[in-house]
Structure formats: C-alpha cells, structure tokens
CSV table of C-alpha atoms and ligand atoms in Angstrom, one decimal:
chain,number,residue,atom,x,y,z
A,9,UNK,CA,88.3,84.9,125.7
A,10,UNK,CA,88.6,88.2,124.5
A,11,UNK,CA,91.5,89.1,122.1
A,12,UNK,CA,93.2,92.3,123.2
A,13,UNK,CA,96.0,93.8,120.5
A,14,UNK,CA,99.0,93.3,121.8
A,15,UNK,CA,102.3,95.4,120.9
A,16,UNK,CA,105.6,93.7,121.7
A,17,UNK,CA,108.4,96.0,122.7
A,18,UNK,CA,111.7,96.0,121.0
A,19,UNK,CA,113.5,94.8,124.3
A,20,UNK,CA,110.9,91.8,124.7
A,21,UNK,CA,111.8,90.8,121.3
A,22,UNK,CA,115.4,91.6,121.9
A,23,UNK,CA,115.4,88.7,124.8
A,24,UNK,CA,113.8,86.2,122.9
A,25,UNK,CA,116.4,86.5,120.3
A,26,UNK,CA,119.3,85.7,123.3
A,27,UNK,CA,116.7,83.0,124.1
A,28,UNK,CA,116.3,81.5,120.7
A,29,UNK,CA,118.4,78.3,121.6
A,30,UNK,CA,116.5,77.1,124.1
A,31,UNK,CA,119.6,77.1,126.7
A,32,UNK,CA,119.0,78.6,130.0
A,33,UNK,CA,120.2,82.4,130.0
A,34,UNK,CA,120.9,84.3,133.2
A,35,UNK,CA,118.8,87.6,133.9
A,36,UNK,CA,122.7,88.9,134.3
A,37,UNK,CA,124.0,87.8,130.7
A,38,UNK,CA,120.6,89.2,129.5
A,39,UNK,CA,120.9,92.2,131.3
A,40,UNK,CA,124.5,92.9,130.2
A,41,UNK,CA,123.8,92.1,126.5
A,42,UNK,CA,120.8,94.8,126.0
A,43,UNK,CA,122.4,97.2,128.4
A,44,UNK,CA,119.6,97.4,131.0
A,45,UNK,CA,119.2,96.5,134.9
A,46,UNK,CA,118.0,92.8,135.8
A,47,UNK,CA,114.3,93.7,136.6
A,48,UNK,CA,114.0,95.2,133.6
A,49,UNK,CA,114.6,92.1,131.7
A,50,UNK,CA,111.8,90.6,134.4
A,51,UNK,CA,109.5,93.1,133.7
A,52,UNK,CA,109.6,93.0,129.7
A,53,UNK,CA,109.5,89.0,129.9
A,54,UNK,CA,106.0,89.3,132.7
A,55,UNK,CA,103.0,88.8,129.9
A,56,UNK,CA,104.9,86.8,127.4
A,57,UNK,CA,102.8,83.9,127.5
A,58,UNK,CA,99.8,86.0,126.1
A,59,UNK,CA,101.9,85.9,122.6
A,60,UNK,CA,101.7,81.9,122.9
A,61,UNK,CA,105.7,82.1,124.1
A,62,UNK,CA,106.7,79.8,126.9
A,63,UNK,CA,109.2,81.3,129.2
A,64,UNK,CA,110.3,79.4,132.6
A,65,UNK,CA,112.2,81.0,135.1
A,66,UNK,CA,114.7,79.3,137.4
A,67,UNK,CA,116.5,80.9,140.5
A,68,UNK,CA,120.3,80.5,139.9
A,69,UNK,CA,119.8,79.4,136.0
A,70,UNK,CA,117.9,82.2,134.8
A,71,UNK,CA,115.6,81.9,131.9
A,72,UNK,CA,114.8,79.6,129.1
A,73,UNK,CA,112.4,79.4,126.2
A,74,UNK,CA,110.5,76.1,126.3
A,75,UNK,CA,109.7,75.4,122.8
A,76,UNK,CA,111.6,78.2,120.6
A,77,UNK,CA,110.4,78.8,117.0
A,78,UNK,CA,113.2,78.6,114.3
A,79,UNK,CA,112.9,82.1,113.2
A,80,UNK,CA,112.1,83.3,109.3
A,81,UNK,CA,115.2,83.7,107.9
A,82,UNK,CA,115.9,85.2,104.4
A,83,UNK,CA,119.2,83.1,103.5
A,84,UNK,CA,116.9,80.1,104.7
A,85,UNK,CA,114.1,81.0,102.6
A,86,UNK,CA,116.4,82.2,99.6
A,87,UNK,CA,118.6,79.0,99.5
A,88,UNK,CA,116.2,76.6,99.0
A,89,UNK,CA,117.1,74.5,96.1
A,90,UNK,CA,113.7,75.5,93.8
A,91,UNK,CA,113.7,79.1,94.3
A,92,UNK,CA,115.1,81.7,92.1
A,93,UNK,CA,116.5,84.4,94.7
A,94,UNK,CA,116.5,87.1,92.6
A,95,UNK,CA,113.0,87.0,91.7
A,96,UNK,CA,111.9,88.3,95.3
A,97,UNK,CA,112.3,90.9,97.7
A,98,UNK,CA,111.7,89.9,100.9
A,99,UNK,CA,111.4,92.0,104.3
A,100,UNK,CA,111.1,90.1,107.6
A,101,UNK,CA,109.7,91.8,110.9
A,102,UNK,CA,109.7,90.2,114.3
A,103,UNK,CA,106.1,92.2,114.5
A,104,UNK,CA,104.2,94.5,112.5
A,105,UNK,CA,100.3,95.0,112.4
A,106,UNK,CA,99.1,93.0,109.2
A,107,UNK,CA,101.6,92.1,106.1
A,108,UNK,CA,98.7,92.9,104.2
A,109,UNK,CA,98.2,96.3,105.5
A,110,UNK,CA,101.9,96.7,105.0
A,111,UNK,CA,102.0,95.8,101.5
A,112,UNK,CA,98.9,98.3,100.9
A,113,UNK,CA,100.3,101.1,102.4
A,114,UNK,CA,103.4,101.1,99.9
A,115,UNK,CA,101.3,100.7,96.9
A,116,UNK,CA,101.8,104.0,96.3
A,117,UNK,CA,105.9,103.5,96.1
A,118,UNK,CA,105.6,101.6,93.0
A,119,UNK,CA,106.9,98.6,95.0
A,120,UNK,CA,104.7,96.1,93.1
A,121,UNK,CA,107.1,94.6,90.3
A,122,UNK,CA,106.7,90.8,89.1
A,123,UNK,CA,110.7,90.6,88.5
A,124,UNK,CA,111.1,91.3,92.0
A,125,UNK,CA,108.1,89.9,93.8
A,126,UNK,CA,107.8,92.0,97.4
A,127,UNK,CA,107.1,89.6,99.8
A,128,UNK,CA,106.5,90.3,103.9
A,129,UNK,CA,106.5,88.2,106.3
A,130,UNK,CA,106.2,88.0,110.0
A,131,UNK,CA,106.6,86.1,113.4
A,132,UNK,CA,104.0,88.2,115.1
A,133,UNK,CA,100.7,90.2,113.8
A,134,UNK,CA,99.2,92.9,116.4
A,135,UNK,CA,96.1,93.1,114.0
A,136,UNK,CA,96.3,90.1,111.7
A,137,UNK,CA,93.0,90.7,109.3
A,138,UNK,CA,90.7,88.0,107.8
A,139,UNK,CA,88.0,87.9,105.3
A,140,UNK,CA,85.0,89.8,105.5
A,141,UNK,CA,86.6,92.1,108.8
A,142,UNK,CA,87.3,89.2,110.9
A,143,UNK,CA,90.7,89.2,112.9
A,144,UNK,CA,93.5,86.6,111.8
A,145,UNK,CA,94.8,85.3,115.4
A,146,UNK,CA,98.5,83.9,115.7
A,147,UNK,CA,100.9,83.8,118.3
A,148,UNK,CA,104.6,84.7,118.2
A,149,UNK,CA,106.3,82.3,115.7
A,150,UNK,CA,103.4,79.9,115.7
A,151,UNK,CA,102.4,80.2,112.0
A,152,UNK,CA,103.5,81.2,108.6
A,153,UNK,CA,102.2,84.7,108.2
A,154,UNK,CA,103.0,86.5,104.6
A,155,UNK,CA,102.0,88.7,102.0
A,156,UNK,CA,103.0,89.2,98.4
A,157,UNK,CA,102.3,91.7,95.8
A,158,UNK,CA,101.3,91.2,92.0
A,159,UNK,CA,100.7,93.3,89.3
A,160,UNK,CA,98.5,92.4,86.7
A,161,UNK,CA,98.0,93.9,83.4
A,162,UNK,CA,94.1,93.4,83.3
A,163,UNK,CA,91.6,95.1,85.3
A,164,UNK,CA,90.1,94.2,88.7
A,165,UNK,CA,87.2,92.2,86.8
A,166,UNK,CA,89.3,89.8,84.8
A,167,UNK,CA,90.8,88.3,88.0
A,168,UNK,CA,87.7,86.5,89.4
A,169,UNK,CA,88.8,83.0,90.0
A,170,UNK,CA,92.3,84.7,91.6
A,171,UNK,CA,91.4,83.3,94.9
A,172,UNK,CA,90.4,79.6,94.0
A,173,UNK,CA,93.9,79.4,92.3
A,174,UNK,CA,96.1,80.9,95.6
A,175,UNK,CA,94.4,78.2,97.2
A,176,UNK,CA,95.3,75.6,94.7
A,177,UNK,CA,99.0,76.7,95.0
A,178,UNK,CA,99.0,76.5,98.8
A,179,UNK,CA,97.3,72.8,98.1
A,180,UNK,CA,100.1,71.9,96.1
A,181,UNK,CA,102.8,72.8,98.4
A,182,UNK,CA,101.3,71.4,101.5
A,183,UNK,CA,101.1,67.9,99.4
A,184,UNK,CA,104.5,68.4,98.1
A,185,UNK,CA,105.4,68.6,102.0
A,186,UNK,CA,103.5,65.2,102.3
A,187,UNK,CA,100.7,66.6,103.8
A,188,UNK,CA,98.0,64.8,102.4
A,189,UNK,CA,93.9,64.9,102.8
A,190,UNK,CA,94.6,68.8,102.5
A,191,UNK,CA,91.3,70.4,101.0
A,192,UNK,CA,89.7,73.5,100.0
A,193,UNK,CA,86.3,75.0,101.2
A,194,UNK,CA,85.1,77.5,98.7
A,195,UNK,CA,86.6,79.9,98.0
A,196,UNK,CA,90.1,79.2,99.2
A,197,UNK,CA,90.0,78.2,103.1
A,198,UNK,CA,92.7,75.2,103.4
A,199,UNK,CA,90.9,72.7,105.7
A,200,UNK,CA,92.0,69.3,107.0
A,201,UNK,CA,89.5,66.8,108.5
A,202,UNK,CA,87.3,69.7,108.0
A,203,UNK,CA,89.0,72.1,110.2
A,204,UNK,CA,90.5,75.4,109.2
A,205,UNK,CA,94.4,74.9,108.7
A,206,UNK,CA,95.0,78.1,106.9
A,207,UNK,CA,93.4,81.2,105.4
A,208,UNK,CA,94.2,83.9,102.7
A,209,UNK,CA,93.0,87.1,102.2
A,210,UNK,CA,93.1,88.9,98.7
A,211,UNK,CA,92.8,92.8,98.5
A,212,UNK,CA,92.7,94.1,95.1
A,213,UNK,CA,93.1,97.7,93.9
A,214,UNK,CA,93.8,98.9,90.5
A,215,UNK,CA,91.9,100.4,87.5
A,216,UNK,CA,89.0,99.3,85.8
A,217,UNK,CA,90.8,98.4,82.6
A,218,UNK,CA,93.9,97.8,84.5
A,219,UNK,CA,96.9,97.6,86.1
A,220,UNK,CA,95.7,96.3,88.8
A,221,UNK,CA,97.7,94.9,91.8
A,222,UNK,CA,96.4,92.1,94.3
A,223,UNK,CA,98.1,92.3,97.5
A,224,UNK,CA,97.6,88.1,98.7
A,225,UNK,CA,98.1,87.5,102.5
A,226,UNK,CA,98.3,84.0,103.8
A,227,UNK,CA,97.9,82.6,107.5
A,228,UNK,CA,99.3,78.7,107.9
A,229,UNK,CA,98.7,77.3,111.4
A,230,UNK,CA,102.2,76.0,112.5
A,231,UNK,CA,102.1,74.9,116.1
A,232,UNK,CA,99.6,77.1,117.8
A,233,UNK,CA,99.7,77.5,121.5
A,234,UNK,CA,96.7,77.0,123.6
A,235,UNK,CA,96.3,81.1,123.9
A,236,UNK,CA,95.9,81.7,120.5
A,237,UNK,CA,93.7,78.5,120.3
A,238,UNK,CA,91.1,80.5,123.0
A,239,UNK,CA,91.0,83.4,120.9
A,240,UNK,CA,89.3,81.9,117.9
A,241,UNK,CA,85.6,80.4,117.8
A,242,UNK,CA,85.9,78.0,115.2
A,243,UNK,CA,87.0,74.4,114.2
A,244,UNK,CA,90.9,75.1,113.2
A,245,UNK,CA,94.0,72.8,113.0
A,246,UNK,CA,98.0,73.2,112.8
A,247,UNK,CA,100.6,71.4,111.1
A,248,UNK,CA,101.6,70.1,114.1
A,249,UNK,CA,98.9,68.3,114.5
A,250,UNK,CA,98.5,66.5,111.7
A,251,UNK,CA,102.4,65.7,110.3
A,252,UNK,CA,105.2,63.8,112.5
A,253,UNK,CA,107.4,65.6,110.3
A,254,UNK,CA,109.7,68.6,111.5
A,255,UNK,CA,108.5,71.5,108.9
A,256,UNK,CA,110.3,74.2,108.6
A,257,UNK,CA,108.6,77.7,107.7
A,258,UNK,CA,111.2,79.1,105.8
A,259,UNK,CA,111.3,75.7,103.4
A,260,UNK,CA,107.4,76.2,103.2
A,261,UNK,CA,107.4,79.9,102.1
A,262,UNK,CA,110.5,79.2,99.6
A,263,UNK,CA,108.0,76.7,97.8
A,264,UNK,CA,104.7,78.6,98.3
A,265,UNK,CA,106.6,81.5,96.6
A,266,UNK,CA,108.0,79.3,93.7
A,267,UNK,CA,104.8,78.2,93.3
A,268,UNK,CA,103.2,81.5,93.2
A,269,UNK,CA,105.7,82.4,90.3
A,270,UNK,CA,104.5,78.9,88.4
A,271,UNK,CA,100.7,79.5,89.1
A,272,UNK,CA,100.3,83.1,88.4
A,273,UNK,CA,101.7,83.6,84.4
A,274,UNK,CA,99.2,80.4,83.7
A,275,UNK,CA,96.2,82.0,85.2
A,276,UNK,CA,96.8,85.1,83.4
A,277,UNK,CA,97.6,83.4,80.2
A,278,UNK,CA,94.1,80.8,80.6
A,279,UNK,CA,92.1,82.1,83.4
A,280,UNK,CA,90.8,79.5,86.2
A,281,UNK,CA,89.1,77.4,83.4
A,282,UNK,CA,92.5,76.0,83.1
A,283,UNK,CA,92.0,75.0,86.7
A,284,UNK,CA,88.9,74.3,87.1
A,285,UNK,CA,88.8,70.4,87.7
A,286,UNK,CA,92.1,70.4,89.5
A,287,UNK,CA,90.5,73.0,92.2
A,288,UNK,CA,87.3,70.3,92.1
A,289,UNK,CA,89.6,67.6,92.8
A,290,UNK,CA,90.6,69.4,96.4
A,291,UNK,CA,87.0,70.2,96.9
A,292,UNK,CA,86.1,69.4,100.4
A,293,UNK,CA,82.6,69.3,99.9
A,294,UNK,CA,82.0,68.2,96.7
A,295,UNK,CA,78.9,66.5,96.4
A,296,UNK,CA,78.2,67.1,99.4
A,297,UNK,CA,74.6,68.7,101.4
A,298,UNK,CA,74.8,72.1,102.0
A,299,UNK,CA,73.4,75.2,103.1
A,300,UNK,CA,74.6,78.3,101.7
A,301,UNK,CA,74.3,81.5,103.9
A,302,UNK,CA,74.4,84.6,101.2
A,303,UNK,CA,75.0,88.0,103.0
A,304,UNK,CA,71.4,89.5,102.7
A,305,UNK,CA,70.6,86.2,105.1
A,306,UNK,CA,68.9,84.2,102.7
A,307,UNK,CA,69.8,80.4,102.8
A,308,UNK,CA,69.8,78.2,99.9
A,309,UNK,CA,70.0,74.5,100.4
A,310,UNK,CA,71.2,71.8,98.0
A,311,UNK,CA,74.2,70.0,96.8
A,312,UNK,CA,77.9,70.9,95.8
A,313,UNK,CA,78.1,70.4,92.3
A,314,UNK,CA,81.6,71.4,91.0
A,315,UNK,CA,82.7,75.5,90.2
A,316,UNK,CA,82.1,77.3,87.1
A,317,UNK,CA,84.8,78.8,84.8
A,318,UNK,CA,84.6,82.0,86.6
A,319,UNK,CA,85.0,80.2,90.1
A,320,UNK,CA,81.7,81.0,91.0
A,321,UNK,CA,80.5,77.4,93.2
A,322,UNK,CA,77.9,75.4,91.6
A,323,UNK,CA,75.1,74.1,93.6
A,324,UNK,CA,72.2,71.6,92.6
A,325,UNK,CA,69.2,72.7,94.1
A,326,UNK,CA,65.2,71.9,93.8
A,327,UNK,CA,64.9,74.6,91.3
A,328,UNK,CA,68.2,73.2,89.1
A,329,UNK,CA,71.8,74.0,89.1
A,330,UNK,CA,72.5,77.3,90.3
A,331,UNK,CA,76.1,79.6,90.6
A,332,UNK,CA,77.0,81.7,93.7
A,333,UNK,CA,79.8,84.6,93.6
A,334,UNK,CA,78.7,87.1,96.0
A,335,UNK,CA,81.0,88.6,98.7
A,336,UNK,CA,81.0,86.3,101.8
A,337,UNK,CA,79.1,83.3,101.5
A,338,UNK,CA,79.0,81.2,104.6
A,339,UNK,CA,78.7,77.5,104.1
A,340,UNK,CA,77.2,74.7,106.3
A,341,UNK,CA,77.3,70.9,105.9
A,342,UNK,CA,73.8,69.5,106.4
A,343,UNK,CA,74.0,66.5,108.4
A,344,UNK,CA,72.9,63.2,107.2
B,4,BTN,C1,90.8,84.3,106.3
B,4,BTN,O1,90.6,83.2,106.4
B,4,BTN,O2,89.6,84.7,107.2
B,4,BTN,C2,91.9,84.9,105.8
B,4,BTN,C3,93.0,85.3,106.5
B,4,BTN,C4,94.5,85.5,106.1
B,4,BTN,C5,95.4,86.3,107.2
B,4,BTN,C6,96.9,86.1,106.8
B,4,BTN,S1,97.7,86.2,107.8
B,4,BTN,C7,99.0,87.2,106.7
B,4,BTN,C8,98.1,88.2,105.9
B,4,BTN,N1,97.9,89.5,106.7
B,4,BTN,C9,96.9,89.7,107.2
B,4,BTN,O3,96.4,90.6,108.0
B,4,BTN,N2,95.9,88.8,106.9
B,4,BTN,C10,96.5,87.5,105.9
C-alpha cells in the first residue's frame, strides 16, 4: 500500500487520551469534555484506523479503543530504578514529524549537553526517517521511536564505529529483558530471525577537529498494526511477536538511556576496538556467504569475517580479506 504522510489533529489526539483506559465512552461524554458537537467527535475518528488505532463504535454505548497503548510517560521513564533522572531532559510528543529532525533543528540552541542529555520521544511520526533517505513507518504508539543528542569533543572523523556501538547498546538492553536471539546486521540493524526488529539513524554535525554532535534516532517495533505492516516492504518483526512478556516502552526507554550513558564514555575513551569482539558475537551473518552491493552497484561475493577496529565490515573474498565502510551497502545472504 502507498504511504501518504498523515497528520493527526489535536482533537483526535485528545479523544485518544480520553479513551486510553479501554472503556466505552459515549459520544456525548467525549463531546462534553472537548467542548464540541458529537458529530465533530465522529468526524475526528473517521480515519483513525490509518494510524493503526482500532476504535469500535457501538450504538448506545459509544466508542472504545480496543487495544489502547500505555502512553509514554516521563515519570514512568525516570522512575525506573537504574536511571539517574537528573541526567536527561525528556520531551514527549503525541505526534511530530521526526524526532531526529526535531533535535537537528534545535542544535543551534545549544541544547546538546552530555550532563543533561536531550531526549525526544513520540507516539507517532508523520515523517519518520530511515537510513539512506528511506521512510521509517510506525503507527500510533505501536513502536518506541525516540532520539537523543550527544556531544563529542572530537571531530566527526573520529567517530567511526559509533553506529556499531549504539547497536550493541540496544542488543544488551533487549537481552536484559530476556529478548534473546536478537542480532546485528552491519552496521546496526537489529534483527530477530533475520527479520528487522529495530533500526538506528545517526546524523552527525560539527567541525573537523571538534566538537561534533550526534543525533541518534532509534525505532523499535513493539506491536505493529496490519496497516503499518502493509507500508513496509521488507521482512520485519515486532516485540509482541517474539516475546510473551508484557513489555512497557517506558521501561525499555529508561534502560536504553541508562545503557547509552554507560557505553558512550567508554567508546570515547577506548574507541570501537574495545567493543569489536562483542559486536562480532552479535553479528547475525558471521561466517555466512553473502553478497555486498556497494553504492556504485558493484557486487562483492564472500564470507563475513568480523569487523575492523574502525567498524568496517570484513569479507573473505576470492582475492583475500577485504574491508568495507562506504555509505549504504546492502547485504544479501547467499543461499546454500
Ligand atoms: C533505519 O533502519 O533505516 C533507521 C531507522 C531509524 C528510525 C528512527 S525512529 C526515531 C528516529 N526518528 C526518525 O525520523 N528516525 C529515527
């Protein structure tokens, strides 16, 4: 299905908040709360299924949100035991174009301070962005979509390997929630059973000799609706399909933020080399036969053989061991 970016109006968002307990609410009650007519409520919910939100209307009872989400909530994020609440400045939106774009647009305001890390999370993105100019799709509250900013004293060229260690942090956290068997596809796609579970978009800004700034955006599929699935043209999965446990986005976000605070200073001090073995241990296709398709269209066939200390991926080819670290390489598993 073609994706048409959708904006949710404020009234629709307010109605959802009134329905978030999953109980029936009459049109009259909703209209009274929002100081509008009942017909306005009906109109505001007309295309709600396009956002992956399922609401039933039953005559005489009203409206009910069938599978309401547990909203992102600053207190729930910051009250988790592991997190230090003073270290984060969290902004939550019901809807925004893209959490990465929001932070990029606010870089000028000097808001990237590692002593109080800016974090932006949202229930819905109207223009979620993926790597290589692709779109990143998710429905209302069906994913964890957030970004944070980090300041480095070094210049951008010293940050090779950054995208790989962010992948490591996500894997560590998912595994700590007993979501085992999650792996990495170079440089940092999170896979389960070779299907994409989460993606990472890192955008760098700054001076050659520093300082530099990374806007690090992460999307983790939680419980994708059929409509969201229909927009995505690759093999994907979500946490609800691979885990029986009830997983709260607030808790996972809290654990991720704590892990970033832990891993980034180690990366700054020791570089990617410190994490090389760990990354290889999570590599989904290690020792497997693959084809790399380079940005210029050339295809390299070989067997994956780890990563270099700068985060380049290594391939054993017919002409020896080669490493690659160029832009958007696409990777295909060669069938046996
Ligand atoms: C990819 O695998 O292509 C990267 C996907 C990154 C998606 C996240 S969702 C939160 C943040 N905001 C965006 O617009 N993109 C990232």
